[in-house]
mmCIF file of C-alpha atoms in Angstrom:
data_model
loop_
_atom_site.group_PDB
_atom_site.id
_atom_site.type_symbol
_atom_site.label_atom_id
_atom_site.label_comp_id
_atom_site.label_asym_id
_atom_site.label_seq_id
_atom_site.Cartn_x
_atom_site.Cartn_y
_atom_site.Cartn_z
ATOM 1 C CA MET A 1380 25.943 4.852 -8.492
ATOM 2 C CA PRO A 1381 23.187 4.208 -11.327
ATOM 3 C CA ILE A 1382 20.636 1.686 -10.853
ATOM 4 C CA ASP A 1383 22.058 -0.262 -14.047
ATOM 5 C CA ALA A 1384 25.529 -0.095 -12.896
ATOM 6 C CA LEU A 1385 24.644 -1.396 -9.614
ATOM 7 C CA ALA A 1386 22.380 -4.383 -11.125
ATOM 8 C CA SER A 1387 25.532 -5.434 -13.422
ATOM 9 C CA SER A 1388 27.738 -5.591 -10.469
ATOM 10 C CA VAL A 1389 25.720 -7.960 -8.481
ATOM 11 C CA PRO A 1390 26.735 -11.706 -8.774
ATOM 12 C CA ALA A 1391 24.368 -14.407 -9.951
ATOM 13 C CA ALA A 1392 24.068 -17.447 -7.551
ATOM 14 C CA ASP A 1393 24.586 -19.296 -10.514
ATOM 15 C CA PRO A 1394 27.279 -17.537 -12.785
ATOM 16 C CA ALA A 1395 25.517 -19.231 -16.025
ATOM 17 C CA ALA A 1396 22.028 -17.762 -14.912
ATOM 18 C CA PRO A 1397 21.402 -14.209 -16.526
ATOM 19 C CA LEU A 1398 20.391 -11.430 -14.151
ATOM 20 C CA ARG A 1399 16.841 -10.344 -14.192
ATOM 21 C CA ARG A 1400 15.822 -6.801 -14.827
ATOM 22 C CA ARG A 1401 12.343 -4.916 -13.724
ATOM 23 C CA VAL A 1402 11.961 -1.282 -14.934
ATOM 24 C CA VAL A 1403 9.542 0.873 -12.858
ATOM 25 C CA GLU A 1404 7.906 4.176 -14.075
ATOM 26 C CA TRP A 1405 5.946 6.546 -11.732
ATOM 27 C CA ALA A 1406 4.393 9.718 -12.267
ATOM 28 C CA ASP A 1407 5.451 13.010 -10.556
ATOM 29 C CA PRO A 1408 4.719 12.573 -6.874
ATOM 30 C CA PRO A 1409 3.580 16.225 -6.049
ATOM 31 C CA ALA A 1410 1.248 16.105 -8.591
ATOM 32 C CA THR A 1411 -0.431 12.787 -7.371
ATOM 33 C CA ALA A 1412 -0.237 14.300 -3.907
ATOM 34 C CA GLN A 1413 -2.017 17.318 -5.145
ATOM 35 C CA ALA A 1414 -4.507 15.745 -6.650
ATOM 36 C CA GLY A 1415 -5.313 13.485 -3.658
ATOM 37 C CA GLN A 1416 -5.650 16.514 -1.577
ATOM 38 C CA ALA A 1417 -8.367 17.927 -3.844
ATOM 39 C CA ARG A 1418 -10.573 15.288 -3.208
ATOM 40 C CA ALA A 1419 -12.454 13.567 -0.617
ATOM 41 C CA GLY A 1420 -10.790 9.979 0.032
ATOM 42 C CA LEU A 1421 -13.470 7.839 -1.406
ATOM 43 C CA ASP A 1422 -13.257 9.900 -4.682
ATOM 44 C CA VAL A 1423 -9.240 9.745 -4.895
ATOM 45 C CA LEU A 1424 -9.428 6.391 -4.196
ATOM 46 C CA ARG A 1425 -12.110 5.755 -6.900
ATOM 47 C CA ALA A 1426 -9.890 8.280 -9.214
ATOM 48 C CA LEU A 1427 -6.701 5.983 -8.904
ATOM 49 C CA ILE A 1428 -8.740 3.102 -9.794
ATOM 50 C CA ALA A 1429 -9.932 4.398 -12.932
ATOM 51 C CA GLY A 1430 -6.766 5.863 -13.750
ATOM 52 C CA ASP A 1431 -7.549 9.538 -13.674
ATOM 53 C CA VAL A 1432 -4.819 9.914 -10.539
ATOM 54 C CA PRO A 1433 -1.666 8.055 -11.125
ATOM 55 C CA PRO A 1434 -0.513 5.670 -8.300
ATOM 56 C CA PRO A 1435 2.097 7.024 -5.594
ATOM 57 C CA PRO A 1436 5.606 5.796 -6.638
ATOM 58 C CA LEU A 1437 5.710 2.788 -3.511
ATOM 59 C CA ILE A 1438 2.501 1.289 -5.210
ATOM 60 C CA ALA A 1439 3.874 1.313 -8.853
ATOM 61 C CA LEU A 1440 7.299 -0.220 -7.427
ATOM 62 C CA LEU A 1441 5.745 -2.719 -5.456
ATOM 63 C CA GLY A 1442 3.198 -3.838 -8.344
ATOM 64 C CA ILE A 1443 0.243 -3.182 -6.092
ATOM 65 C CA ASP A 1444 -3.217 -2.544 -7.849
ATOM 66 C CA LEU A 1445 -6.138 -0.922 -5.946
ATOM 67 C CA VAL A 1446 -8.913 -3.313 -6.860
ATOM 68 C CA SER A 1447 -12.117 -1.870 -5.157
ATOM 69 C CA ALA A 1448 -13.214 1.036 -2.554
ATOM 70 C CA GLU A 1449 -16.183 1.367 -0.570
ATOM 71 C CA VAL A 1450 -16.449 3.444 2.642
ATOM 72 C CA GLY A 1451 -14.421 1.903 5.142
ATOM 73 C CA TRP A 1452 -13.510 -0.982 2.817
ATOM 74 C CA VAL A 1453 -10.568 -1.432 0.552
ATOM 75 C CA THR A 1454 -9.111 -4.685 -1.509
ATOM 76 C CA MET A 1455 -5.604 -4.395 -2.964
ATOM 77 C CA ARG A 1456 -3.621 -7.065 -4.874
ATOM 78 C CA MET A 1457 0.078 -7.825 -5.397
ATOM 79 C CA GLY A 1458 2.010 -10.058 -7.178
ATOM 80 C CA SER A 1459 4.251 -12.727 -5.062
ATOM 81 C CA ASP A 1460 7.331 -12.556 -7.588
ATOM 82 C CA GLU A 1461 10.575 -13.329 -7.228
ATOM 83 C CA HIS A 1462 11.766 -9.395 -7.480
ATOM 84 C CA LEU A 1463 10.384 -9.150 -4.010
ATOM 85 C CA TYR A 1464 12.221 -12.115 -2.207
ATOM 86 C CA ASN A 1465 14.503 -12.033 0.926
ATOM 87 C CA PRO A 1466 17.548 -14.087 0.811
ATOM 88 C CA LEU A 1467 15.787 -17.213 2.095
ATOM 89 C CA GLY A 1468 13.449 -17.460 -0.823
ATOM 90 C CA SER A 1469 10.448 -16.157 0.134
ATOM 91 C CA VAL A 1470 8.754 -12.698 -0.358
ATOM 92 C CA HIS A 1471 10.263 -10.439 2.190
ATOM 93 C CA GLY A 1472 7.974 -9.601 5.338
ATOM 94 C CA GLY A 1473 8.251 -5.793 4.496
ATOM 95 C CA ALA A 1474 6.785 -5.925 0.977
ATOM 96 C CA ILE A 1475 3.694 -7.859 2.538
ATOM 97 C CA ALA A 1476 3.736 -5.431 5.344
ATOM 98 C CA SER A 1477 3.519 -2.437 2.928
ATOM 99 C CA LEU A 1478 0.849 -4.176 1.160
ATOM 100 C CA LEU A 1479 -1.338 -4.401 4.352
ATOM 101 C CA ASP A 1480 -0.399 -0.970 5.497
ATOM 102 C CA SER A 1481 -1.630 0.318 2.105
ATOM 103 C CA ALA A 1482 -4.929 -1.642 2.491
ATOM 104 C CA MET A 1483 -5.847 -0.470 6.236
ATOM 105 C CA GLY A 1484 -4.550 3.050 5.309
ATOM 106 C CA CYS A 1485 -6.707 3.539 2.068
ATOM 107 C CA ALA A 1486 -9.857 1.892 4.074
ATOM 108 C CA VAL A 1487 -9.108 4.584 6.489
ATOM 109 C CA HIS A 1488 -8.792 7.501 3.586
ATOM 110 C CA SER A 1489 -11.943 6.161 2.176
ATOM 111 C CA THR A 1490 -14.003 7.494 5.167
ATOM 112 C CA LEU A 1491 -12.270 11.008 5.135
ATOM 113 C CA PRO A 1492 -13.846 14.017 3.869
ATOM 114 C CA LEU A 1493 -12.044 16.664 1.789
ATOM 115 C CA GLY A 1494 -9.602 18.593 3.874
ATOM 116 C CA ARG A 1495 -8.796 15.694 6.035
ATOM 117 C CA GLY A 1496 -5.632 13.415 6.017
ATOM 118 C CA TYR A 1497 -3.996 10.729 7.814
ATOM 119 C CA THR A 1498 -0.895 8.955 8.891
ATOM 120 C CA THR A 1499 0.073 5.573 10.367
ATOM 121 C CA LEU A 1500 1.005 5.779 13.984
ATOM 122 C CA GLU A 1501 1.485 2.138 14.524
ATOM 123 C CA ILE A 1502 1.089 -1.469 12.672
ATOM 124 C CA LYS A 1503 1.228 -4.739 13.704
ATOM 125 C CA VAL A 1504 1.375 -7.591 11.379
ATOM 126 C CA ASN A 1505 1.031 -11.362 12.073
ATOM 127 C CA TYR A 1506 2.783 -13.554 9.175
ATOM 128 C CA LEU A 1507 0.917 -16.909 9.096
ATOM 129 C CA ARG A 1508 2.622 -18.602 6.338
ATOM 130 C CA ALA A 1509 5.491 -18.286 3.883
ATOM 131 C CA VAL A 1510 4.722 -16.485 0.566
ATOM 132 C CA THR A 1511 6.443 -17.361 -2.541
ATOM 133 C CA ALA A 1512 5.877 -16.973 -6.076
ATOM 134 C CA ALA A 1513 3.953 -20.207 -6.170
ATOM 135 C CA SER A 1514 1.557 -18.121 -3.824
ATOM 136 C CA GLY A 1515 0.156 -16.395 -6.737
ATOM 137 C CA VAL A 1516 -1.571 -13.075 -6.562
ATOM 138 C CA LEU A 1517 -2.153 -11.801 -3.103
ATOM 139 C CA THR A 1518 -5.182 -10.039 -2.156
ATOM 140 C CA ALA A 1519 -5.336 -7.519 0.964
ATOM 141 C CA VAL A 1520 -8.682 -6.301 2.305
ATOM 142 C CA GLY A 1521 -8.553 -3.626 4.720
ATOM 143 C CA HIS A 1522 -11.363 -2.402 6.901
ATOM 144 C CA VAL A 1523 -11.916 0.300 9.346
ATOM 145 C CA ILE A 1524 -12.942 -0.888 12.714
ATOM 146 C CA HIS A 1525 -13.332 2.404 14.728
ATOM 147 C CA ALA A 1526 -12.929 6.006 13.583
ATOM 148 C CA SER A 1527 -12.958 8.948 15.672
ATOM 149 C CA ARG A 1528 -12.316 12.645 15.126
ATOM 150 C CA ARG A 1529 -8.490 12.116 15.787
ATOM 151 C CA GLN A 1530 -7.932 8.480 15.149
ATOM 152 C CA ALA A 1531 -9.133 5.434 13.087
ATOM 153 C CA VAL A 1532 -8.209 1.626 13.775
ATOM 154 C CA ALA A 1533 -8.216 -0.945 11.034
ATOM 155 C CA GLU A 1534 -7.467 -4.409 10.072
ATOM 156 C CA ALA A 1535 -6.440 -6.547 7.211
ATOM 157 C CA ARG A 1536 -6.210 -9.861 6.003
ATOM 158 C CA LEU A 1537 -3.862 -11.216 3.287
ATOM 159 C CA SER A 1538 -4.596 -14.294 1.438
ATOM 160 C CA ASP A 1539 -2.750 -15.912 -1.584
ATOM 161 C CA ALA A 1540 -4.331 -17.140 -4.696
ATOM 162 C CA ALA A 1541 -5.597 -20.284 -3.472
ATOM 163 C CA GLY A 1542 -7.638 -18.056 -0.838
ATOM 164 C CA ARG A 1543 -5.169 -19.491 2.174
ATOM 165 C CA LEU A 1544 -4.589 -16.725 4.988
ATOM 166 C CA CYS A 1545 -1.248 -15.533 5.040
ATOM 167 C CA ALA A 1546 -1.307 -12.591 7.094
ATOM 168 C CA THR A 1547 -3.281 -10.561 9.106
ATOM 169 C CA ALA A 1548 -2.471 -6.889 10.323
ATOM 170 C CA SER A 1549 -3.736 -4.166 12.514
ATOM 171 C CA THR A 1550 -3.219 -0.477 12.594
ATOM 172 C CA THR A 1551 -3.927 2.834 14.324
ATOM 173 C CA CYS A 1552 -3.962 5.776 12.251
ATOM 174 C CA LEU A 1553 -3.862 9.750 13.232
ATOM 175 C CA LEU A 1554 -6.551 11.644 11.528
ATOM 176 C CA PHE A 1555 -6.024 15.534 10.936
ATOM 177 C CA ASP A 1556 -6.853 18.645 8.920
ATOM 178 C CA LEU A 1557 -4.694 19.017 5.929
ATOM 179 C CA PRO A 1558 -2.497 22.034 6.161
ATOM 180 C CA GLU A 1559 -4.217 23.845 3.014
ATOM 181 C CA ALA A 1560 -7.448 22.913 4.503
ATOM 182 C CA ARG A 1561 -6.670 24.814 7.888
ATOM 183 C CA ALA A 1562 -4.948 27.709 6.133
ATOM 184 C CA ALA A 1563 -8.353 28.450 3.960
ATOM 185 C CA ALA A 1564 -10.799 27.810 7.087
ATOM 186 C CA PRO A 1565 -12.443 30.909 8.570
ATOM 187 C CA ALA A 1566 -10.918 32.030 11.687
ATOM 188 C CA ALA A 1567 -13.348 31.151 14.616
#
């Protein structure tokens, strides 16, 4: 079923209220991934900030902005708009977790040289207060706590526009050689 047909079939809580619409556009995911694999982690994050590399589709879907990136530290922002709401009228915990996971993962990514990648092994989120549209722009700051050759541990804090702490998170990421880097490496 096309999205427009799905949206028009959703009943409004108030039949007199018009349905809202949000349009999302994204770039070709393989092209974004290829651009990301052709640079060291911090370089790709800075290219994303500069607009030289388009953001991954999920980042566009959730409306996340990568604000700053330094070695081991990343700041991201996301609106707390109603399109992210759960049935109880607050921002869905999964959207908040995605923002925190992105900030921590990108903090880890910022430490990696060309040819290295990562993936999240686990994530833990502590939700401290409800987030609604009244919370304003959310800011997630992620930083690396520990990194070795095979794994990294990172944390993040999420604050609302008033600076109130809304959630914290921690993650463990697996670090690995990217397949292209392994194939191109000389035999030992």
